[in-house]
PDB file of N, CA and C in Angstrom:
ATOM      1  N   PHE A 216       4.440 119.841  88.097  1.00 33.00           N
ATOM      2  CA  PHE A 216       3.170 120.102  88.755  1.00 33.00           C
ATOM      3  C   PHE A 216       3.030 121.581  89.060  1.00 33.00           C
ATOM      4  N   CYS A 217       1.808 122.046  89.068  1.00 35.00           N
ATOM      5  CA  CYS A 217       1.550 123.461  89.318  1.00 35.00           C
ATOM      6  C   CYS A 217       1.438 123.771  90.804  1.00 35.00           C
ATOM      7  N   SER A 218       1.096 122.792  91.595  1.00 40.00           N
ATOM      8  CA  SER A 218       0.882 123.053  93.007  1.00 40.00           C
ATOM      9  C   SER A 218       2.198 122.984  93.770  1.00 40.00           C
ATOM     10  N   PRO A 219       2.279 123.695  94.906  1.00 41.00           N
ATOM     11  CA  PRO A 219       3.494 123.646  95.708  1.00 41.00           C
ATOM     12  C   PRO A 219       3.655 122.265  96.321  1.00 41.00           C
ATOM     13  N   PRO A 220       4.877 121.894  96.668  1.00 47.00           N
ATOM     14  CA  PRO A 220       5.079 120.568  97.256  1.00 47.00           C
ATOM     15  C   PRO A 220       4.411 120.444  98.618  1.00 47.00           C
ATOM     16  N   ILE A 221       3.942 119.266  98.887  1.00 49.00           N
ATOM     17  CA  ILE A 221       3.356 118.958 100.190  1.00 49.00           C
ATOM     18  C   ILE A 221       4.373 118.096 100.905  1.00 49.00           C
ATOM     19  N   ASN A 222       4.884 118.594 102.016  1.00 53.00           N
ATOM     20  CA  ASN A 222       5.976 117.918 102.692  1.00 53.00           C
ATOM     21  C   ASN A 222       5.624 117.294 104.030  1.00 53.00           C
ATOM     22  N   THR A 223       4.455 117.615 104.538  1.00 53.00           N
ATOM     23  CA  THR A 223       4.090 117.062 105.834  1.00 53.00           C
ATOM     24  C   THR A 223       2.665 116.513 105.785  1.00 53.00           C
ATOM     25  N   PRO A 224       2.401 115.470 106.583  1.00 50.00           N
ATOM     26  CA  PRO A 224       1.038 114.931 106.616  1.00 50.00           C
ATOM     27  C   PRO A 224       0.000 115.967 107.010  1.00 50.00           C
ATOM     28  N   SER A 225       0.364 116.941 107.839  1.00 50.00           N
ATOM     29  CA  SER A 225      -0.621 117.936 108.263  1.00 50.00           C
ATOM     30  C   SER A 225      -1.102 118.772 107.079  1.00 50.00           C
ATOM     31  N   GLN A 226      -0.230 119.000 106.081  1.00 46.00           N
ATOM     32  CA  GLN A 226      -0.654 119.722 104.890  1.00 46.00           C
ATOM     33  C   GLN A 226      -1.670 118.899 104.104  1.00 46.00           C
ATOM     34  N   VAL A 227      -1.476 117.588 104.057  1.00 48.00           N
ATOM     35  CA  VAL A 227      -2.391 116.711 103.326  1.00 48.00           C
ATOM     36  C   VAL A 227      -3.719 116.635 104.045  1.00 48.00           C
ATOM     37  N   SER A 228      -3.693 116.606 105.371  1.00 44.00           N
ATOM     38  CA  SER A 228      -4.942 116.459 106.110  1.00 44.00           C
ATOM     39  C   SER A 228      -5.850 117.668 105.916  1.00 44.00           C
ATOM     40  N   LEU A 229      -5.305 118.782 105.448  1.00 43.00           N
ATOM     41  CA  LEU A 229      -6.122 119.953 105.175  1.00 43.00           C
ATOM     42  C   LEU A 229      -6.860 119.828 103.849  1.00 43.00           C
ATOM     43  N   LEU A 230      -6.396 118.921 102.991  1.00 46.00           N
ATOM     44  CA  LEU A 230      -7.025 118.723 101.692  1.00 46.00           C
ATOM     45  C   LEU A 230      -8.177 117.747 101.826  1.00 46.00           C
ATOM     46  N   PRO A 231      -9.211 117.927 101.012  1.00 47.00           N
ATOM     47  CA  PRO A 231     -10.303 116.949 101.057  1.00 47.00           C
ATOM     48  C   PRO A 231      -9.836 115.624 100.476  1.00 47.00           C
ATOM     49  N   VAL A 232     -10.388 114.540 100.988  1.00 47.00           N
ATOM     50  CA  VAL A 232     -10.103 113.236 100.398  1.00 47.00           C
ATOM     51  C   VAL A 232     -10.695 113.258  99.005  1.00 47.00           C
ATOM     52  N   PRO A 233      -9.884 112.923  97.998  1.00 47.00           N
ATOM     53  CA  PRO A 233     -10.409 112.967  96.630  1.00 47.00           C
ATOM     54  C   PRO A 233     -11.659 112.105  96.484  1.00 47.00           C
ATOM     55  N   ALA A 234     -12.633 112.637  95.781  1.00 47.00           N
ATOM     56  CA  ALA A 234     -13.837 111.858  95.504  1.00 47.00           C
ATOM     57  C   ALA A 234     -13.444 110.679  94.641  1.00 47.00           C
ATOM     58  N   CYS A 235     -13.742 109.511  95.109  1.00 49.00           N
ATOM     59  CA  CYS A 235     -13.334 108.311  94.394  1.00 49.00           C
ATOM     60  C   CYS A 235     -14.426 107.268  94.573  1.00 49.00           C
ATOM     61  N   ARG A 236     -14.718 106.575  93.509  1.00 54.00           N
ATOM     62  CA  ARG A 236     -15.749 105.540  93.577  1.00 54.00           C
ATOM     63  C   ARG A 236     -15.208 104.256  94.201  1.00 54.00           C
ATOM     64  N   VAL A 237     -13.934 104.237  94.544  1.00 60.00           N
ATOM     65  CA  VAL A 237     -13.322 103.041  95.102  1.00 60.00           C
ATOM     66  C   VAL A 237     -13.161 103.243  96.606  1.00 60.00           C
ATOM     67  N   PRO A 238     -13.950 102.531  97.428  1.00 64.00           N
ATOM     68  CA  PRO A 238     -13.903 102.737  98.873  1.00 64.00           C
ATOM     69  C   PRO A 238     -12.507 102.560  99.464  1.00 64.00           C
ATOM     70  N   GLY A 239     -11.727 101.627  98.970  1.00 79.00           N
ATOM     71  CA  GLY A 239     -10.402 101.371  99.517  1.00 79.00           C
ATOM     72  C   GLY A 239      -9.472 102.555  99.413  1.00 79.00           C
ATOM     73  N   PHE A 240      -9.723 103.435  98.456  1.00 82.00           N
ATOM     74  CA  PHE A 240      -8.830 104.576  98.286  1.00 82.00           C
ATOM     75  C   PHE A 240      -8.965 105.574  99.428  1.00 82.00           C
ATOM     76  N   ALA A 241     -10.170 105.817  99.888  1.00 83.00           N
ATOM     77  CA  ALA A 241     -10.371 106.751 101.002  1.00 83.00           C
ATOM     78  C   ALA A 241      -9.689 106.242 102.264  1.00 83.00           C
ATOM     79  N   GLU A 242      -9.805 104.936 102.528  1.00 86.00           N
ATOM     80  CA  GLU A 242      -9.128 104.361 103.693  1.00 86.00           C
ATOM     81  C   GLU A 242      -7.614 104.489 103.551  1.00 86.00           C
ATOM     82  N   PHE A 243      -7.116 104.248 102.344  1.00 89.00           N
ATOM     83  CA  PHE A 243      -5.684 104.359 102.087  1.00 89.00           C
ATOM     84  C   PHE A 243      -5.212 105.797 102.317  1.00 89.00           C
ATOM     85  N   HIS A 244      -5.966 106.756 101.838  1.00 87.00           N
ATOM     86  CA  HIS A 244      -5.613 108.164 102.028  1.00 87.00           C
ATOM     87  C   HIS A 244      -5.480 108.480 103.516  1.00 87.00           C
ATOM     88  N   ARG A 245      -6.467 108.064 104.306  1.00 88.00           N
ATOM     89  CA  ARG A 245      -6.418 108.305 105.755  1.00 88.00           C
ATOM     90  C   ARG A 245      -5.221 107.594 106.389  1.00 88.00           C
ATOM     91  N   LEU A 246      -4.948 106.371 105.963  1.00 90.00           N
ATOM     92  CA  LEU A 246      -3.810 105.613 106.493  1.00 90.00           C
ATOM     93  C   LEU A 246      -2.497 106.348 106.227  1.00 90.00           C
ATOM     94  N   VAL A 247      -2.313 106.808 105.005  1.00 90.00           N
ATOM     95  CA  VAL A 247      -1.068 107.493 104.642  1.00 90.00           C
ATOM     96  C   VAL A 247      -0.912 108.792 105.419  1.00 90.00           C
ATOM     97  N   VAL A 248      -1.981 109.564 105.529  1.00 89.00           N
ATOM     98  CA  VAL A 248      -1.918 110.834 106.255  1.00 89.00           C
ATOM     99  C   VAL A 248      -1.563 110.616 107.729  1.00 89.00           C
ATOM    100  N   ASN A 249      -1.971 109.491 108.279  1.00 91.00           N
ATOM    101  CA  ASN A 249      -1.734 109.218 109.699  1.00 91.00           C
ATOM    102  C   ASN A 249      -0.531 108.333 109.980  1.00 91.00           C
ATOM    103  N   THR A 250       0.233 107.961 108.959  1.00 91.00           N
ATOM    104  CA  THR A 250       1.402 107.096 109.133  1.00 91.00           C
ATOM    105  C   THR A 250       2.609 107.763 108.479  1.00 91.00           C
ATOM    106  N   PRO A 251       3.434 108.434 109.282  1.00 92.00           N
ATOM    107  CA  PRO A 251       4.554 109.197 108.722  1.00 92.00           C
ATOM    108  C   PRO A 251       5.486 108.402 107.801  1.00 92.00           C
ATOM    109  N   THR A 252       5.733 107.143 108.096  1.00 92.00           N
ATOM    110  CA  THR A 252       6.640 106.376 107.235  1.00 92.00           C
ATOM    111  C   THR A 252       6.025 106.113 105.863  1.00 92.00           C
ATOM    112  N   LEU A 253       4.735 105.822 105.820  1.00 92.00           N
ATOM    113  CA  LEU A 253       4.064 105.632 104.528  1.00 92.00           C
ATOM    114  C   LEU A 253       4.035 106.946 103.757  1.00 92.00           C
ATOM    115  N   PHE A 254       3.731 108.007 104.465  1.00 92.00           N
ATOM    116  CA  PHE A 254       3.698 109.325 103.840  1.00 92.00           C
ATOM    117  C   PHE A 254       5.056 109.664 103.233  1.00 92.00           C
ATOM    118  N   ALA A 255       6.121 109.468 104.000  1.00 92.00           N
ATOM    119  CA  ALA A 255       7.473 109.790 103.524  1.00 92.00           C
ATOM    120  C   ALA A 255       7.843 108.955 102.298  1.00 92.00           C
ATOM    121  N   ASP A 256       7.448 107.696 102.290  1.00 92.00           N
ATOM    122  CA  ASP A 256       7.761 106.839 101.150  1.00 92.00           C
ATOM    123  C   ASP A 256       7.079 107.349  99.886  1.00 92.00           C
ATOM    124  N   LEU A 257       5.829 107.745  99.987  1.00 92.00           N
ATOM    125  CA  LEU A 257       5.109 108.233  98.812  1.00 92.00           C
ATOM    126  C   LEU A 257       5.610 109.605  98.372  1.00 92.00           C
ATOM    127  N   VAL A 258       5.859 110.485  99.312  1.00 90.00           N
ATOM    128  CA  VAL A 258       6.356 111.815  98.976  1.00 90.00           C
ATOM    129  C   VAL A 258       7.735 111.722  98.323  1.00 90.00           C
ATOM    130  N   GLY A 259       8.485 110.686  98.682  1.00 91.00           N
ATOM    131  CA  GLY A 259       9.823 110.512  98.128  1.00 91.00           C
ATOM    132  C   GLY A 259       9.857 109.977  96.712  1.00 91.00           C
ATOM    133  N   ALA A 260       8.712 109.720  96.118  1.00 92.00           N
ATOM    134  CA  ALA A 260       8.675 109.208  94.740  1.00 92.00           C
ATOM    135  C   ALA A 260       9.273 110.250  93.797  1.00 92.00           C
ATOM    136  N   ALA A 261      10.112 109.787  92.888  1.00 92.00           N
ATOM    137  CA  ALA A 261      10.822 110.686  91.979  1.00 92.00           C
ATOM    138  C   ALA A 261       9.931 111.270  90.890  1.00 92.00           C
ATOM    139  N   ASP A 262       8.854 110.575  90.558  1.00 93.00           N
ATOM    140  CA  ASP A 262       7.973 111.044  89.491  1.00 93.00           C
ATOM    141  C   ASP A 262       6.580 110.467  89.706  1.00 93.00           C
ATOM    142  N   VAL A 263       5.654 110.880  88.863  1.00 92.00           N
ATOM    143  CA  VAL A 263       4.257 110.477  89.024  1.00 92.00           C
ATOM    144  C   VAL A 263       4.095 108.966  88.897  1.00 92.00           C
ATOM    145  N   GLU A 264       4.722 108.359  87.918  1.00 95.00           N
ATOM    146  CA  GLU A 264       4.544 106.919  87.726  1.00 95.00           C
ATOM    147  C   GLU A 264       5.097 106.121  88.901  1.00 95.00           C
ATOM    148  N   THR A 265       6.216 106.556  89.446  1.00 95.00           N
ATOM    149  CA  THR A 265       6.759 105.893  90.639  1.00 95.00           C
ATOM    150  C   THR A 265       5.780 106.039  91.794  1.00 95.00           C
ATOM    151  N   PHE A 266       5.211 107.225  91.943  1.00 94.00           N
ATOM    152  CA  PHE A 266       4.215 107.454  92.985  1.00 94.00           C
ATOM    153  C   PHE A 266       3.028 106.518  92.807  1.00 94.00           C
ATOM    154  N   VAL A 267       2.528 106.421  91.585  1.00 95.00           N
ATOM    155  CA  VAL A 267       1.362 105.574  91.307  1.00 95.00           C
ATOM    156  C   VAL A 267       1.668 104.122  91.658  1.00 95.00           C
ATOM    157  N   VAL A 268       2.802 103.625  91.209  1.00 95.00           N
ATOM    158  CA  VAL A 268       3.186 102.231  91.491  1.00 95.00           C
ATOM    159  C   VAL A 268       3.318 102.010  92.993  1.00 95.00           C
ATOM    160  N   ARG A 269       3.988 102.930  93.687  1.00 95.00           N
ATOM    161  CA  ARG A 269       4.140 102.807  95.148  1.00 95.00           C
ATOM    162  C   ARG A 269       2.793 102.849  95.854  1.00 95.00           C
ATOM    163  N   ALA A 270       1.921 103.744  95.424  1.00 94.00           N
ATOM    164  CA  ALA A 270       0.614 103.876  96.068  1.00 94.00           C
ATOM    165  C   ALA A 270      -0.196 102.589  95.930  1.00 94.00           C
ATOM    166  N   VAL A 271      -0.236 102.030  94.729  1.00 94.00           N
ATOM    167  CA  VAL A 271      -0.999 100.800  94.507  1.00 94.00           C
ATOM    168  C   VAL A 271      -0.407  99.654  95.325  1.00 94.00           C
ATOM    169  N   ALA A 272       0.909  99.513  95.311  1.00 94.00           N
ATOM    170  CA  ALA A 272       1.562  98.427  96.055  1.00 94.00           C
ATOM    171  C   ALA A 272       1.380  98.597  97.561  1.00 94.00           C
ATOM    172  N   THR A 273       1.537  99.822  98.038  1.00 93.00           N
ATOM    173  CA  THR A 273       1.382 100.081  99.471  1.00 93.00           C
ATOM    174  C   THR A 273      -0.061  99.856  99.902  1.00 93.00           C
ATOM    175  N   GLY A 274      -0.993 100.301  99.081  1.00 92.00           N
ATOM    176  CA  GLY A 274      -2.399 100.076  99.389  1.00 92.00           C
ATOM    177  C   GLY A 274      -2.725  98.598  99.473  1.00 92.00           C
ATOM    178  N   ALA A 275      -2.252  97.835  98.497  1.00 91.00           N
ATOM    179  CA  ALA A 275      -2.500  96.387  98.489  1.00 91.00           C
ATOM    180  C   ALA A 275      -1.903  95.727  99.727  1.00 91.00           C
ATOM    181  N   ALA A 276      -0.711  96.172 100.119  1.00 91.00           N
ATOM    182  CA  ALA A 276      -0.061  95.598 101.298  1.00 91.00           C
ATOM    183  C   ALA A 276      -0.836  95.873 102.582  1.00 91.00           C
ATOM    184  N   HIS A 277      -1.680  96.893 102.552  1.00 89.00           N
ATOM    185  CA  HIS A 277      -2.483  97.248 103.729  1.00 89.00           C
ATOM    186  C   HIS A 277      -3.969  96.931 103.536  1.00 89.00           C
ATOM    187  N   GLY A 278      -4.266  96.094 102.563  1.00 88.00           N
ATOM    188  CA  GLY A 278      -5.636  95.627 102.370  1.00 88.00           C
ATOM    189  C   GLY A 278      -6.563  96.586 101.649  1.00 88.00           C
ATOM    190  N   CYS A 279      -6.011  97.595 101.009  1.00 89.00           N
ATOM    191  CA  CYS A 279      -6.824  98.562 100.269  1.00 89.00           C
ATOM    192  C   CYS A 279      -6.731  98.217  98.784  1.00 89.00           C
ATOM    193  N   THR A 280      -7.875  97.995  98.170  1.00 87.00           N
ATOM    194  CA  THR A 280      -7.891  97.570  96.781  1.00 87.00           C
ATOM    195  C   THR A 280      -8.301  98.719  95.873  1.00 87.00           C
ATOM    196  N   PHE A 281      -7.369  99.150  95.039  1.00 90.00           N
ATOM    197  CA  PHE A 281      -7.613 100.154  94.007  1.00 90.00           C
ATOM    198  C   PHE A 281      -6.502 100.005  92.987  1.00 90.00           C
ATOM    199  N   GLY A 282      -6.692 100.616  91.844  1.00 91.00           N
ATOM    200  CA  GLY A 282      -5.720 100.467  90.773  1.00 91.00           C
ATOM    201  C   GLY A 282      -5.016 101.758  90.418  1.00 91.00           C
ATOM    202  N   ALA A 283      -4.096 101.646  89.485  1.00 93.00           N
ATOM    203  CA  ALA A 283      -3.315 102.796  89.031  1.00 93.00           C
ATOM    204  C   ALA A 283      -4.217 103.907  88.488  1.00 93.00           C
ATOM    205  N   ASP A 284      -5.260 103.533  87.773  1.00 92.00           N
ATOM    206  CA  ASP A 284      -6.168 104.549  87.232  1.00 92.00           C
ATOM    207  C   ASP A 284      -6.882 105.317  88.338  1.00 92.00           C
ATOM    208  N   ASP A 285      -7.166 104.644  89.446  1.00 89.00           N
ATOM    209  CA  ASP A 285      -7.803 105.319  90.583  1.00 89.00           C
ATOM    210  C   ASP A 285      -6.851 106.349  91.193  1.00 89.00           C
ATOM    211  N   VAL A 286      -5.572 105.991  91.290  1.00 91.00           N
ATOM    212  CA  VAL A 286      -4.582 106.929  91.839  1.00 91.00           C
ATOM    213  C   VAL A 286      -4.438 108.128  90.909  1.00 91.00           C
ATOM    214  N   ARG A 287      -4.331 107.855  89.614  1.00 92.00           N
ATOM    215  CA  ARG A 287      -4.203 108.956  88.646  1.00 92.00           C
ATOM    216  C   ARG A 287      -5.434 109.872  88.688  1.00 92.00           C
ATOM    217  N   ALA A 288      -6.619 109.287  88.815  1.00 89.00           N
ATOM    218  CA  ALA A 288      -7.845 110.092  88.899  1.00 89.00           C
ATOM    219  C   ALA A 288      -7.840 110.956  90.158  1.00 89.00           C
ATOM    220  N   ALA A 289      -7.372 110.397  91.265  1.00 87.00           N
ATOM    221  CA  ALA A 289      -7.305 111.167  92.514  1.00 87.00           C
ATOM    222  C   ALA A 289      -6.289 112.296  92.393  1.00 87.00           C
ATOM    223  N   LEU A 290      -5.163 112.028  91.746  1.00 88.00           N
ATOM    224  CA  LEU A 290      -4.164 113.082  91.528  1.00 88.00           C
ATOM    225  C   LEU A 290      -4.752 114.206  90.675  1.00 88.00           C
ATOM    226  N   GLN A 291      -5.460 113.835  89.625  1.00 89.00           N
ATOM    227  CA  GLN A 291      -6.075 114.828  88.751  1.00 89.00           C
ATOM    228  C   GLN A 291      -7.130 115.639  89.505  1.00 89.00           C
ATOM    229  N   ALA A 292      -7.932 114.971  90.318  1.00 85.00           N
ATOM    230  CA  ALA A 292      -8.959 115.667  91.102  1.00 85.00           C
ATOM    231  C   ALA A 292      -8.322 116.628  92.106  1.00 85.00           C
ATOM    232  N   ALA A 293      -7.239 116.194  92.740  1.00 83.00           N
ATOM    233  CA  ALA A 293      -6.547 117.058  93.701  1.00 83.00           C
ATOM    234  C   ALA A 293      -5.937 118.261  92.989  1.00 83.00           C
ATOM    235  N   ARG A 294      -5.360 118.010  91.833  1.00 84.00           N
ATOM    236  CA  ARG A 294      -4.773 119.097  91.044  1.00 84.00           C
ATOM    237  C   ARG A 294      -5.865 120.097  90.638  1.00 84.00           C
ATOM    238  N   ARG A 295      -6.996 119.585  90.171  1.00 84.00           N
ATOM    239  CA  ARG A 295      -8.101 120.449  89.772  1.00 84.00           C
ATOM    240  C   ARG A 295      -8.602 121.269  90.960  1.00 84.00           C
ATOM    241  N   SER A 296      -8.745 120.608  92.111  1.00 81.00           N
ATOM    242  CA  SER A 296      -9.200 121.306  93.317  1.00 81.00           C
ATOM    243  C   SER A 296      -8.221 122.411  93.707  1.00 81.00           C
ATOM    244  N   TRP A 297      -6.933 122.114  93.589  1.00 79.00           N
ATOM    245  CA  TRP A 297      -5.906 123.105  93.936  1.00 79.00           C
ATOM    246  C   TRP A 297      -6.013 124.314  93.013  1.00 79.00           C
ATOM    247  N   LEU A 298      -6.150 124.060  91.714  1.00 79.00           N
ATOM    248  CA  LEU A 298      -6.218 125.142  90.747  1.00 79.00           C
ATOM    249  C   LEU A 298      -7.490 125.973  90.879  1.00 79.00           C
ATOM    250  N   GLU A 299      -8.576 125.330  91.295  1.00 77.00           N
ATOM    251  CA  GLU A 299      -9.857 126.018  91.399  1.00 77.00           C
ATOM    252  C   GLU A 299     -10.101 126.650  92.770  1.00 77.00           C
ATOM    253  N   ARG A 300      -9.163 126.538  93.668  1.00 76.00           N
ATOM    254  CA  ARG A 300      -9.366 127.004  95.038  1.00 76.00           C
ATOM    255  C   ARG A 300      -9.700 128.485  95.149  1.00 76.00           C
ATOM    256  N   SER A 301      -9.228 129.291  94.202  1.00 73.00           N
ATOM    257  CA  SER A 301      -9.502 130.730  94.304  1.00 73.00           C
ATOM    258  C   SER A 301     -10.412 131.228  93.185  1.00 73.00           C
ATOM    259  N   VAL A 302     -11.030 130.296  92.468  1.00 67.00           N
ATOM    260  CA  VAL A 302     -11.981 130.699  91.433  1.00 67.00           C
ATOM    261  C   VAL A 302     -13.314 131.014  92.093  1.00 67.00           C
ATOM    262  N   PRO A 303     -13.844 132.209  91.838  1.00 65.00           N
ATOM    263  CA  PRO A 303     -15.105 132.570  92.505  1.00 65.00           C
ATOM    264  C   PRO A 303     -16.269 131.727  92.058  1.00 65.00           C
TER     265      PRO A 303
END
């Protein structure tokens, strides 16, 4: 990844919630940012696919319905936002 690692929920809360057509994803994002144990579990993923699988499973366990493609799209949007942050 091109972006620096995000190690604390406070760093994530500074980022915009990725634009997503799936309402459950925004709720999941807020839940993870506000729940240190969920945040730590996701940050601890060894690779992108592990992260995606954990995110979908964790979301489902908390009543948030979205799929792997939604997580990948949010990751791509966050990456794009990070890269474009200093483009005039």
